[in-house]
Coordinates of C-alpha atoms in Angstrom, one line a residue:
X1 CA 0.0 0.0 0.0
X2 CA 1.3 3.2 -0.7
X3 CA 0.8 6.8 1.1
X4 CA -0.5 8.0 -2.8
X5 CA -3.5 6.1 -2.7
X6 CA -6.3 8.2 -2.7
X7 CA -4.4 11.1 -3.0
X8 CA -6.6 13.2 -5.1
X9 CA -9.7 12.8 -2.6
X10 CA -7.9 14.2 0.5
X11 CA -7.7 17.4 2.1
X12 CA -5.0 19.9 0.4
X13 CA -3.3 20.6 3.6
X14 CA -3.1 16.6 3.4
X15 CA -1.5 16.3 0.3
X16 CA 1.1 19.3 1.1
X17 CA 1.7 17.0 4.1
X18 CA 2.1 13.6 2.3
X19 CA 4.0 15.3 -0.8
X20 CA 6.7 17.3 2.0
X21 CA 6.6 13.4 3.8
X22 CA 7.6 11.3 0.3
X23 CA 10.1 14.3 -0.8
X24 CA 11.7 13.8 2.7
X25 CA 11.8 9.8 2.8
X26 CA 12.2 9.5 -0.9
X27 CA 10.7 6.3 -0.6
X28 CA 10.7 4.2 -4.3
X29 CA 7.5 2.8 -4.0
X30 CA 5.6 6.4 -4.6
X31 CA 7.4 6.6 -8.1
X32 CA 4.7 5.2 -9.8
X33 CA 2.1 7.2 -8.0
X34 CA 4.3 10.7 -8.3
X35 CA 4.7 9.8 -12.1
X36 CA 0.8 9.5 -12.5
X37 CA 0.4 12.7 -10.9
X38 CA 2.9 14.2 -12.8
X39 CA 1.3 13.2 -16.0
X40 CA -2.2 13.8 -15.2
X41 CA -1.8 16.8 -12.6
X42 CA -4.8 17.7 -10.0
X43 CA -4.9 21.3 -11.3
X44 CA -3.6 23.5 -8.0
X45 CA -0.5 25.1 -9.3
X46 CA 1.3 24.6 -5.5
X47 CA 0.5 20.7 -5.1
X48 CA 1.5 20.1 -9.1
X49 CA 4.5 22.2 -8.5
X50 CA 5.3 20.1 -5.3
X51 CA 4.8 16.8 -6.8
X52 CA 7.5 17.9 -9.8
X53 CA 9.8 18.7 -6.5
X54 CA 9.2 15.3 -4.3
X55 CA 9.5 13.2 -7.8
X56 CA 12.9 15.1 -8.3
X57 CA 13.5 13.9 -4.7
X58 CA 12.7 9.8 -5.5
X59 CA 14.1 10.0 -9.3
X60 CA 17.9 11.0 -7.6
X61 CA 18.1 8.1 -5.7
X62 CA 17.2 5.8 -8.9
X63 CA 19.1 6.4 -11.7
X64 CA 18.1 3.2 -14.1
X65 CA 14.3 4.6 -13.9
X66 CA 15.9 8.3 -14.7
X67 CA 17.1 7.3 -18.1
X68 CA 14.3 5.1 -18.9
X69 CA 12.3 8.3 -18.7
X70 CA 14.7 9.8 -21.1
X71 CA 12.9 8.3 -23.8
X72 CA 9.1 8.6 -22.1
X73 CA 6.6 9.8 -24.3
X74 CA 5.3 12.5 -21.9
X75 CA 7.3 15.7 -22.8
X76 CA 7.0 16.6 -19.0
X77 CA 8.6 13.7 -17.7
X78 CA 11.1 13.1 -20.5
X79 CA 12.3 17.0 -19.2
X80 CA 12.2 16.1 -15.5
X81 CA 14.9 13.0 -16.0
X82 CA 17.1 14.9 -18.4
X83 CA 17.0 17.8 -15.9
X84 CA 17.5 14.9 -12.8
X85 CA 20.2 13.0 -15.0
X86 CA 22.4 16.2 -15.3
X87 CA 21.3 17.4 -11.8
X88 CA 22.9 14.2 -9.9
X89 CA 25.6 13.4 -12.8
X90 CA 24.0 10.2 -13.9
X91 CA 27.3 8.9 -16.0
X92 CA 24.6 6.0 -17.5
X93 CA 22.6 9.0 -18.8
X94 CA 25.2 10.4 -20.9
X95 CA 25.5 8.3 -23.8
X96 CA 21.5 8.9 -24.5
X97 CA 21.3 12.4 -23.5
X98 CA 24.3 12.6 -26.2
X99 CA 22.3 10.8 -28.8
X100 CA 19.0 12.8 -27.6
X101 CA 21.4 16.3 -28.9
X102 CA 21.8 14.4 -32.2
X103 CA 18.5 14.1 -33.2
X104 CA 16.9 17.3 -31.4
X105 CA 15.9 20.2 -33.4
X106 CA 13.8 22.0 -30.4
X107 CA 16.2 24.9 -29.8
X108 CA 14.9 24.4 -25.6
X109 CA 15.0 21.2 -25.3
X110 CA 18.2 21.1 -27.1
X111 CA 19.7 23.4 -24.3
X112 CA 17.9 21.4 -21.9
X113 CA 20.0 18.3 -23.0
X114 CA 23.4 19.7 -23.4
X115 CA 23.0 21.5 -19.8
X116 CA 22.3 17.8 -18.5
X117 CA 25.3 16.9 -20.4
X118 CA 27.9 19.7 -19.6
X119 CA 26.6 18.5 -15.7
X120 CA 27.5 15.4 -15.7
X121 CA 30.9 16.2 -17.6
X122 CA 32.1 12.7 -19.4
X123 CA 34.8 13.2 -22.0
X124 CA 33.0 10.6 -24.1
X125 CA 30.7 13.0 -24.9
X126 CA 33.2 16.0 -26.2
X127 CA 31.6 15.3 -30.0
X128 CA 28.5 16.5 -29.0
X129 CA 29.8 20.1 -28.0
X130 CA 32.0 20.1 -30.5
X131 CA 29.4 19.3 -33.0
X132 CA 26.7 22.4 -31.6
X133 CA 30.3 24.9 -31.3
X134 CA 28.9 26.9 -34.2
X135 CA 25.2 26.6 -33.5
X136 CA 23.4 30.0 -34.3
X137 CA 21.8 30.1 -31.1
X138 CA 24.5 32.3 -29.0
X139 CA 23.3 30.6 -25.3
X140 CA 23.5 26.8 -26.8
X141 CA 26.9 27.9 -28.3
X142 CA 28.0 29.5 -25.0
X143 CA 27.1 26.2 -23.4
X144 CA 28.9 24.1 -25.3
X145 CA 32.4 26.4 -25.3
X146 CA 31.8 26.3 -21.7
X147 CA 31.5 22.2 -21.3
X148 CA 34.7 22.1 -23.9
X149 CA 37.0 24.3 -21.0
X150 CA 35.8 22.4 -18.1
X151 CA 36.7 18.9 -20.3
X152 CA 40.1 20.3 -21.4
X153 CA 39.4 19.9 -24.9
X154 CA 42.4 20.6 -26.5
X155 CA 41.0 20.1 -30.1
X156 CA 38.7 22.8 -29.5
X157 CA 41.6 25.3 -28.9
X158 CA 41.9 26.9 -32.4
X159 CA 37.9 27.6 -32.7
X160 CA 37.8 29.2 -29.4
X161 CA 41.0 31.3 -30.1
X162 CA 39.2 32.1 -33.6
X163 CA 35.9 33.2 -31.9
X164 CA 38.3 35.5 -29.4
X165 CA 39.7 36.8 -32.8
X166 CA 36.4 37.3 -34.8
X167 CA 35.3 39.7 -31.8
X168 CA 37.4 42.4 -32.4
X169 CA 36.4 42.6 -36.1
X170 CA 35.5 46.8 -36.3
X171 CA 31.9 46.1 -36.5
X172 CA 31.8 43.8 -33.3
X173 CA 34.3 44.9 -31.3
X174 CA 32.0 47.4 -29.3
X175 CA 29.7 44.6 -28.0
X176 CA 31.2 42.1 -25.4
X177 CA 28.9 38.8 -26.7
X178 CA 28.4 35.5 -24.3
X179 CA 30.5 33.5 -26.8
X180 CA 33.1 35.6 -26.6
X181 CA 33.7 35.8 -22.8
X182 CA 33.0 32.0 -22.1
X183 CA 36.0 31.3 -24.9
X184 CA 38.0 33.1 -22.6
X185 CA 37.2 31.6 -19.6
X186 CA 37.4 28.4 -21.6
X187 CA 40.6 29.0 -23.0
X188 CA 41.8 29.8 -19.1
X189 CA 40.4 26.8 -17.8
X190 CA 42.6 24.6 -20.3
X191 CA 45.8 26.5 -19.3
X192 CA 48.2 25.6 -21.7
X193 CA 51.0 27.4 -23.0
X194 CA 49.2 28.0 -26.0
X195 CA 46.1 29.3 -24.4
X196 CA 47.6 31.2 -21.7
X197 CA 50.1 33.0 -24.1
X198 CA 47.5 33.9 -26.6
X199 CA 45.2 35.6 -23.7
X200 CA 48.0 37.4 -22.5
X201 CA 48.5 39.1 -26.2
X202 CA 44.5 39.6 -25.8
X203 CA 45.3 41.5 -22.8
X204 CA 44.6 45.0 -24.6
X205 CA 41.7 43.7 -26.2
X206 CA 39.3 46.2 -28.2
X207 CA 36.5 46.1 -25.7
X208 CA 37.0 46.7 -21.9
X209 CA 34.5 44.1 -20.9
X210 CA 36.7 41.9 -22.9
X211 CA 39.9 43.1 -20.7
X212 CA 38.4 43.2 -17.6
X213 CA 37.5 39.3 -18.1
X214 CA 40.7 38.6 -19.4
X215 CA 42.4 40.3 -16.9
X216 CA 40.1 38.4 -13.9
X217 CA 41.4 35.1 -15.7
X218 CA 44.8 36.3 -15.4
X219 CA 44.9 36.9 -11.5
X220 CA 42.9 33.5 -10.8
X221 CA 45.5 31.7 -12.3
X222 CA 48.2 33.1 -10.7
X223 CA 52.2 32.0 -11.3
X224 CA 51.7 30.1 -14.0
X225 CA 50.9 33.1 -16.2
X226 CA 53.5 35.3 -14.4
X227 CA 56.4 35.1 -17.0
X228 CA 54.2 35.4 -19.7
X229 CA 53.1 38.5 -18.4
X230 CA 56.5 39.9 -17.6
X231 CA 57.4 38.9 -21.0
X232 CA 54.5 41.2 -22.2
X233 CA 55.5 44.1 -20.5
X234 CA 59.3 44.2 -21.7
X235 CA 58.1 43.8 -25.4
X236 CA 54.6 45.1 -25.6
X237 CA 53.5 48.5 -26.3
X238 CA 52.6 51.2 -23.8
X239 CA 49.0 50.2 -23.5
X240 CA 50.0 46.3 -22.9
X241 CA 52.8 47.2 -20.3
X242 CA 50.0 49.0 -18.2
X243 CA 47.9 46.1 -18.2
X244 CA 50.7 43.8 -17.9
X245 CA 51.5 45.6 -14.5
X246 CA 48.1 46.1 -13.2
X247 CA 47.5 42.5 -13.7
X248 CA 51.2 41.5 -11.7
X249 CA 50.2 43.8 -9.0
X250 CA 47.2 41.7 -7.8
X251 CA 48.6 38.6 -8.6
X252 CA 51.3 40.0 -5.6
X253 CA 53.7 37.4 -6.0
X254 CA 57.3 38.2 -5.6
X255 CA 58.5 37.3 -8.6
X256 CA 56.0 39.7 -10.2
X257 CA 57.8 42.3 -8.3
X258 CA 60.8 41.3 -9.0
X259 CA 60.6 41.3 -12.9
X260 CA 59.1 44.7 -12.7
X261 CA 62.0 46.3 -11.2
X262 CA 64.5 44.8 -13.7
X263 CA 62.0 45.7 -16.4
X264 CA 62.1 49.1 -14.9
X265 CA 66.5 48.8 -14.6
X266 CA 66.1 48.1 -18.2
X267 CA 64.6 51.4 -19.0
X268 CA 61.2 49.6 -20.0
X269 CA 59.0 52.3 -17.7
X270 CA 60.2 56.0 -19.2
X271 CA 56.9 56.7 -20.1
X272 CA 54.6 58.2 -17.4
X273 CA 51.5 56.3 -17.7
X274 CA 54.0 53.3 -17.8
X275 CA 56.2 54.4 -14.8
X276 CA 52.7 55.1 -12.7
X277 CA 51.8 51.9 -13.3
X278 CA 54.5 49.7 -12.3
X279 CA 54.7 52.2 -9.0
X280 CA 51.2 51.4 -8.1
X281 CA 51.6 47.6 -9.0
X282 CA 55.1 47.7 -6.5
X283 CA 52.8 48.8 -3.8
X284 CA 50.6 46.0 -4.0
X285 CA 53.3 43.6 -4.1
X286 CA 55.5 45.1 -1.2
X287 CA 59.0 43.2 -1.7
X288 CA 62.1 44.2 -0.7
X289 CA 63.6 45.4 -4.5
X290 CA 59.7 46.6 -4.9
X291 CA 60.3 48.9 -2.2
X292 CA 63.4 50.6 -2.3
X293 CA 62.5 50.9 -6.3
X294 CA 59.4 53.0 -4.8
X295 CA 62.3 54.8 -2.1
X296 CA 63.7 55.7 -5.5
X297 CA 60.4 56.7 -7.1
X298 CA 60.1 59.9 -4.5
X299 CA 62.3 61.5 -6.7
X300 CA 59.5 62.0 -9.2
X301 CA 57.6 65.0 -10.3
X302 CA 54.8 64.0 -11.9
X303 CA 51.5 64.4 -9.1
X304 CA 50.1 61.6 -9.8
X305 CA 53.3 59.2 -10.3
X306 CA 54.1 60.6 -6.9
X307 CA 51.3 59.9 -5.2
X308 CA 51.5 56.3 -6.5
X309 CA 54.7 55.7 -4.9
X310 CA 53.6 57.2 -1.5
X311 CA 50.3 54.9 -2.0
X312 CA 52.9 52.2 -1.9
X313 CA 54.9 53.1 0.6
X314 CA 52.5 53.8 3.4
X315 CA 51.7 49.9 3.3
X316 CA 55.4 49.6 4.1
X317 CA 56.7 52.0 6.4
X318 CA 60.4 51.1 7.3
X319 CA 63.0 53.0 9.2
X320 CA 65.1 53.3 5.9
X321 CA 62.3 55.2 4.2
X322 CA 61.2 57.2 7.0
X323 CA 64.8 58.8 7.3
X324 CA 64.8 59.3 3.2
X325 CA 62.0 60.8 3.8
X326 CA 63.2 62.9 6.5
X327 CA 65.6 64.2 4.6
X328 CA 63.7 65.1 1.3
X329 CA 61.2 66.8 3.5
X330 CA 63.7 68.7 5.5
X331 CA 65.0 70.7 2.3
X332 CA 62.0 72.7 2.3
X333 CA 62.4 72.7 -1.9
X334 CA 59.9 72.2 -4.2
X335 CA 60.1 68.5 -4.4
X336 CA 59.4 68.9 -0.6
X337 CA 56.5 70.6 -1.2
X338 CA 55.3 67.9 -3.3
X339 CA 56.2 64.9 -0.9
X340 CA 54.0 66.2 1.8
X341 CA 51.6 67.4 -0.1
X342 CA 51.4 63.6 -1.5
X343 CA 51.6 61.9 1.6
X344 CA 48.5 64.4 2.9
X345 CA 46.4 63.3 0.0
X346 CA 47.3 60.2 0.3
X347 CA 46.0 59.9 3.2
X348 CA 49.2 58.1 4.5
X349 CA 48.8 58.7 8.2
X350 CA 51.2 55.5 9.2
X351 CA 53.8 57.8 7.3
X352 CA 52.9 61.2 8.8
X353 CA 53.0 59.0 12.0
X354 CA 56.7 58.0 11.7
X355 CA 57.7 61.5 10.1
X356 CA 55.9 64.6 12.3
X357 CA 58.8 64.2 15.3
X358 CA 61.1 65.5 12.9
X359 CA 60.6 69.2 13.6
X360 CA 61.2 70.4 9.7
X361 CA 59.6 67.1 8.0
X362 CA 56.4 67.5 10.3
X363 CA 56.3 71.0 9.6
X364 CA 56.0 70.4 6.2
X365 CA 53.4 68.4 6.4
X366 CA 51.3 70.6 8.7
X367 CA 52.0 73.3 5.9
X368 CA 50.2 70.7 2.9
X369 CA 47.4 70.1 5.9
X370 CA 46.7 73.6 6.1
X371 CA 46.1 74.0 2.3
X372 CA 43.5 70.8 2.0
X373 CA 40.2 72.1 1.4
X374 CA 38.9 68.4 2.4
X375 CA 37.3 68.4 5.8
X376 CA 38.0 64.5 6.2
X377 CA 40.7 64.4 5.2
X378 CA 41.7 67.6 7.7
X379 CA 39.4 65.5 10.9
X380 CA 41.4 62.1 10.3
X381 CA 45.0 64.1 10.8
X382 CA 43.8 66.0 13.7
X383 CA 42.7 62.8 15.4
X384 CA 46.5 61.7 14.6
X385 CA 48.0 64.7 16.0
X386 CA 45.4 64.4 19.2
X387 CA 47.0 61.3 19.6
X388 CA 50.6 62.3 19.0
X389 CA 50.2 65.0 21.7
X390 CA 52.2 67.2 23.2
X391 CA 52.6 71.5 22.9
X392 CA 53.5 71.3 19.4
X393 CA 51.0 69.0 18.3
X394 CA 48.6 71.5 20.2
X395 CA 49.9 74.2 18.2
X396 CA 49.6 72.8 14.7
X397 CA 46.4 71.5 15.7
X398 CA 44.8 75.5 16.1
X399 CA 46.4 75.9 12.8
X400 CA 44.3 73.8 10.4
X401 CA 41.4 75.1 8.8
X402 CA 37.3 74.1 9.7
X403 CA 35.7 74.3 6.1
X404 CA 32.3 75.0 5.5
X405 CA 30.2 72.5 4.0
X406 CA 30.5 71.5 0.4
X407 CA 27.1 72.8 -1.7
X408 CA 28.2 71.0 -4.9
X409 CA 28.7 66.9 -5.4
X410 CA 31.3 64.8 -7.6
X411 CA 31.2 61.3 -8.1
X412 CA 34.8 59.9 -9.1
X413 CA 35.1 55.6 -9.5
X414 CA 39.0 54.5 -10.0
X415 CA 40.6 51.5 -8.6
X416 CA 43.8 52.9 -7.8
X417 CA 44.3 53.8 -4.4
X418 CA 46.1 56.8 -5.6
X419 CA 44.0 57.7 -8.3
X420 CA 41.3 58.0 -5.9
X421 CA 43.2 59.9 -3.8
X422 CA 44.0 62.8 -6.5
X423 CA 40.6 63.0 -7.6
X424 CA 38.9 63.6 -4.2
X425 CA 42.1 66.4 -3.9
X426 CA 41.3 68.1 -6.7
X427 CA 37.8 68.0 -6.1
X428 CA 37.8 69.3 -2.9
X429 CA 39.6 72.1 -4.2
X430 CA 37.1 73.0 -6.6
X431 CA 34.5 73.1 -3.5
X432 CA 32.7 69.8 -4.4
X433 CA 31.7 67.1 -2.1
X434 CA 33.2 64.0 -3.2
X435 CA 31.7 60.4 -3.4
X436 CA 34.6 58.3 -4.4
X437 CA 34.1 54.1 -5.6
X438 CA 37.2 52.0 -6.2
X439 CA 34.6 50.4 -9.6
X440 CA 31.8 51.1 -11.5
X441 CA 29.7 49.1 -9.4
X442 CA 30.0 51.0 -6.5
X443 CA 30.0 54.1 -8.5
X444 CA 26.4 53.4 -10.2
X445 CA 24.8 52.5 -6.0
X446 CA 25.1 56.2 -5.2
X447 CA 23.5 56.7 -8.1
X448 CA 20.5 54.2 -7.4
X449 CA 20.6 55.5 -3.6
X450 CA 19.5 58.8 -5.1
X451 CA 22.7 60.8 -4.8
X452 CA 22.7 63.6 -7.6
X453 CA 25.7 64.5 -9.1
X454 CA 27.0 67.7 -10.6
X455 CA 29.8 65.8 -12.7
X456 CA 31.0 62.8 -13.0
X457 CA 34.8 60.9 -13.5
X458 CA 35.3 57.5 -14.0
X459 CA 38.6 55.1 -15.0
X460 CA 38.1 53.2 -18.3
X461 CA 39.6 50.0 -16.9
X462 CA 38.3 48.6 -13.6
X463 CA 37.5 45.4 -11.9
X464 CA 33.7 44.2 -11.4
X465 CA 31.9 46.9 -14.1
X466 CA 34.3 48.9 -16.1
X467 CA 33.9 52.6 -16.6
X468 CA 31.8 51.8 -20.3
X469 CA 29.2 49.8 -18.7
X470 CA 28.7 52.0 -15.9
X471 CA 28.9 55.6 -18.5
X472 CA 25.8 53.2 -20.1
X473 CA 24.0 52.6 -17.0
X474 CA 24.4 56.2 -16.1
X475 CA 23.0 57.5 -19.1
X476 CA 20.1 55.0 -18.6
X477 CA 19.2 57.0 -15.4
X478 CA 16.3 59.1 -15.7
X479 CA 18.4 62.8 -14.6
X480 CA 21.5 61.7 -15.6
X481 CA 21.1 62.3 -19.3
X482 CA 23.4 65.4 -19.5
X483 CA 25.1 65.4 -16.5
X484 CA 29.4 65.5 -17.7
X485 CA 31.0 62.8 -17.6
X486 CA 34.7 62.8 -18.1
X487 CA 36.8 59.9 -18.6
X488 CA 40.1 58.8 -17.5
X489 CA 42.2 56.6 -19.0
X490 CA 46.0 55.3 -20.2
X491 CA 44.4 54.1 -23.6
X492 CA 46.4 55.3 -26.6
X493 CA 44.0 54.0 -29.1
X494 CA 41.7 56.3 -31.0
X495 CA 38.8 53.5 -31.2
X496 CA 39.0 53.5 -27.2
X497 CA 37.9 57.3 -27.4
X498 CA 35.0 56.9 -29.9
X499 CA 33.6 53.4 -27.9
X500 CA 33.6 55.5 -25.0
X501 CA 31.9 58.8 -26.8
X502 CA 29.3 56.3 -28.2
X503 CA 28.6 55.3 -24.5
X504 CA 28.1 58.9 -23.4
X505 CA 31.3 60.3 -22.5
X506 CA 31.9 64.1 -22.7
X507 CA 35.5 64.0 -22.5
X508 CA 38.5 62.5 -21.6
X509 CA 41.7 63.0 -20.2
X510 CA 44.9 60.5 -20.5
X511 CA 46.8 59.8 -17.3
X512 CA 49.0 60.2 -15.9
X513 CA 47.8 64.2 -16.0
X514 CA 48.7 67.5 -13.9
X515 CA 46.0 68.6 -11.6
X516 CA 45.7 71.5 -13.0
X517 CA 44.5 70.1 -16.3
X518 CA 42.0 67.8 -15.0
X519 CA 40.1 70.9 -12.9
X520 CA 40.6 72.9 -15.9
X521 CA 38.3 70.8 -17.7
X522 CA 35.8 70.3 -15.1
X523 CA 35.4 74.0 -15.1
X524 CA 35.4 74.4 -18.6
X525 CA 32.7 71.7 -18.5
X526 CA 30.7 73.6 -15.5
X527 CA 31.2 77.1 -16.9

């Protein structure tokens, strides 16, 4: 006797109760009951639904009976054991699921099949993806390049390398397709030589969706793909030796720091965007040669550069740098000027720490304090000097500024640590409140927490959403149709620029870049 019978006379609360009871038991002897129910349902929506659920529940724990239903004449339970077999990797259900594909022209119930499949993941059945590779459906295809990385298909390697290829044609390049970002994670997964190499010359790929997944492939594979990078940077362009560097710098392993300082002994890093990169991917690292290459770097002039190497150091304070420091600052030049005005924008307070008992270093940096129109920043250093204590620190304290409350806001999304830091300087400057997101994700939940923004500056390249998704989800915004949006960027390539100004852009600017020109523009942009 089973606990089905009579189960479409009783109450409902007493079917939900025996339906929950066979789910939980999975008791074999109500398949034939749940199947019956299945194919001639009672009509409620909730106890149908449940009985589809609690014969899921039996089905797993029989697998012959699952792909005998494979070939049931009920469309409804044919689905439920393809979707069971692939569920529970029934290896016995692969070799008809595989010849189910062959003969399927349902686009649906084709994916239905080949998602079964790619579940239960037997190499016997690499033919079939192989064989749906170019179907014209763009989700079955994705499926399929997809099943052929997680196999390690190695005969597949030359198609998915093409469809990488074929996406930076001119008139697809702007669109990052599902075909073209599971190749690359397929192509990852495989790891070879070949693979890895060829997504490392893909690094500067037309479209920065494209990068960005590139470049998360890079740093989950780790040291195997650290020569190759290294590699790209001392024989790539400028472009590639930026994303070479970013890419090394959150890999963090020593021998990414390592090659980038005798890259950089080479004279591979005269250019500035170059030179601010390996800086900023130094600092992340933090090795020995990484840091007394950045101790070296605080001879630079350019802002930004500077502020990338002080980004760096603050993670690393060591008596050897605090005395260079000491004595850089104590010359009262203009290079002076700069280092403290870096370190206060920077926010480096572990540095201020270890430098303010030298009378003419900490004086120097009271001087940069006292020019910071950013009240934060100004209340996080007083709290540091309130803790330092002591007559002087009292008397530096009654010098710095209370500012009156910004009226104007500025949203600014970067995932440099010192990038960030120079846009909320030069903001505050210019009088704005700013709102500052290390990606576009971030950036774009202001936005949906109803934060209105006077302009707007956002990186090109950045983890999690890049700066041309979130420029398109900005302009998507009811209010945020006109508001300016400038972008920032290393990109050399004119096709980058008119992407970007078919996202919505207003205008760019190239870093690395002087203060100075970046608030000229936003003015400009305001007037």
């Amino acid at each position: 006797m089973s606990i089905l019978d009579d189960f479409r006379s009783k109450e409902f609360l007493d079917q939900i109760t025996i339906l929950n009871e066979v789910a939980g038991s999975k008791d074999p002897q109500t398949l034939p009951g749940l199947i019956d129910l299945l194919k001639v349902p009672v009509g409620d929506t909730s106890i149908d639904y449940m009985v589809v659920n609690a014969l899921n529940a039996v089905l797993s724990q029989d697998p012959e009976r699952t792909v005998r239903g494979l070939s049931d004449e009920h469309a409804g339970f044919r689905t439920l054991c393809i979707r069971v077999a692939g569920e529970h990797r029934f290896e016995q259900a692969a070799p008809v699921l595989a010849s189910l594909a062959e003969n399927e022209e349902d686009p649906d119930r084709l994916m239905e099949v080949l998602t079964s499949l790619a579940h239960i993941g037997d190499p016997a059945t690499l033919p079939t993806f192989r064989k749906f590779l170019n179907n014209e459906d763009p989700f079955i295809q994705a499926l399929c390049i997809e099943a052929l990385g997680k196999l390690n298909d190695l005969d597949s390697i030359p198609e998915l390398k093409g469809l990488v290829e074929e996406s930076e044609a001119p008139e697809r390049y702007e669109v990052c397709e599902i075909t073209t970002w599971k190749s690359i994670e397929a192509l990852a997964s495989i790891q070879t030589d070949d693979t890895l190499r060829f997504l490392v010359d893909k690094l500067h790929h037309k479209n920065p969706t494209v990068r960005r997944i590139i470049t998360d492939a890079m740093i989950s594979i780790g040291s195997p793909v650290i020569p190759l990078l290294l590699e790209a940077f001392e024989t790539g362009d400028d472009d590639h030796k930026v994303l070479a560097a970013n890419v090394l710098g959150f890999i963090g392993d020593k021998s990414c720091a390592d090659g980038l300082v005798a890259a950089f002994d080479k004279g591979l890093a005269e250019t500035p965007n170059v030179r601010y990169a390996l800086y900023e991917a130094l600092g992340r690292v933090g090795t020995m040669k990484g840091i007394i290459c950045l101790v070296d770097g605080l001879n630079e002039t350019e802002e930004l550069t500077l502020m990338a190497v002080i980004t760096g150091l603050e993670k690393h304070v060591n008596p050897g740098m605090v005395n260079q420091l000491t004595k850089m600052l104590s010359a009262a030049d203009d290079q002076a000027e700069r280092l403290a005005k870096a370190i206060v924008n920077a926010r480096a307070t572990r540095l201020f720490d270890a430098l303010y008992e030298s009378a003419g270093a900490g004086d120097m940096l009271v001087d940069a304090l006292t020019e910071s129109r950013d009240q934060e920043v100004l209340d996080e250093f007083k709290g540091l000097l309130v803790e330092i204590g002591g007559a002087r620190a009292d008397e530096d304290l009654a010098r710095l500024p209370d500012l009156e409350e910004s009226t104007r806001k500025a949203l600014a999304a970067d995932d440099s640590r010192s990038m960030c830091a120079m846009h909320r300087a030069i903001l505050t400057d210019l009088g704005f409140e700013p709102f500052i997101a290390s990606n576009g994700q971030e950036a774009f939940e202001f936005i949906e927490r109803g934060e209105d923004f006077d302009i707007i500056l956002t990186d090109m390249n950045m983890p999690v959403m890049d700066g041309m998704e979130l420029v398109g989800k900005i302009r998507n915004t009811p209010g945020f149709e006109d508001t300016p949006i400038i972008m920032v960027t290393t990109e050399s390539e004119g096709s980058q620029q008119s992407l970007a100004e078919k996202t919505g852009v207003t205008t760019f600017i190239t870093k690395p870049f002087k203060p100075h020109d970046l608030k000229t523009k936003i003015n400009d942009l305001l007037a």
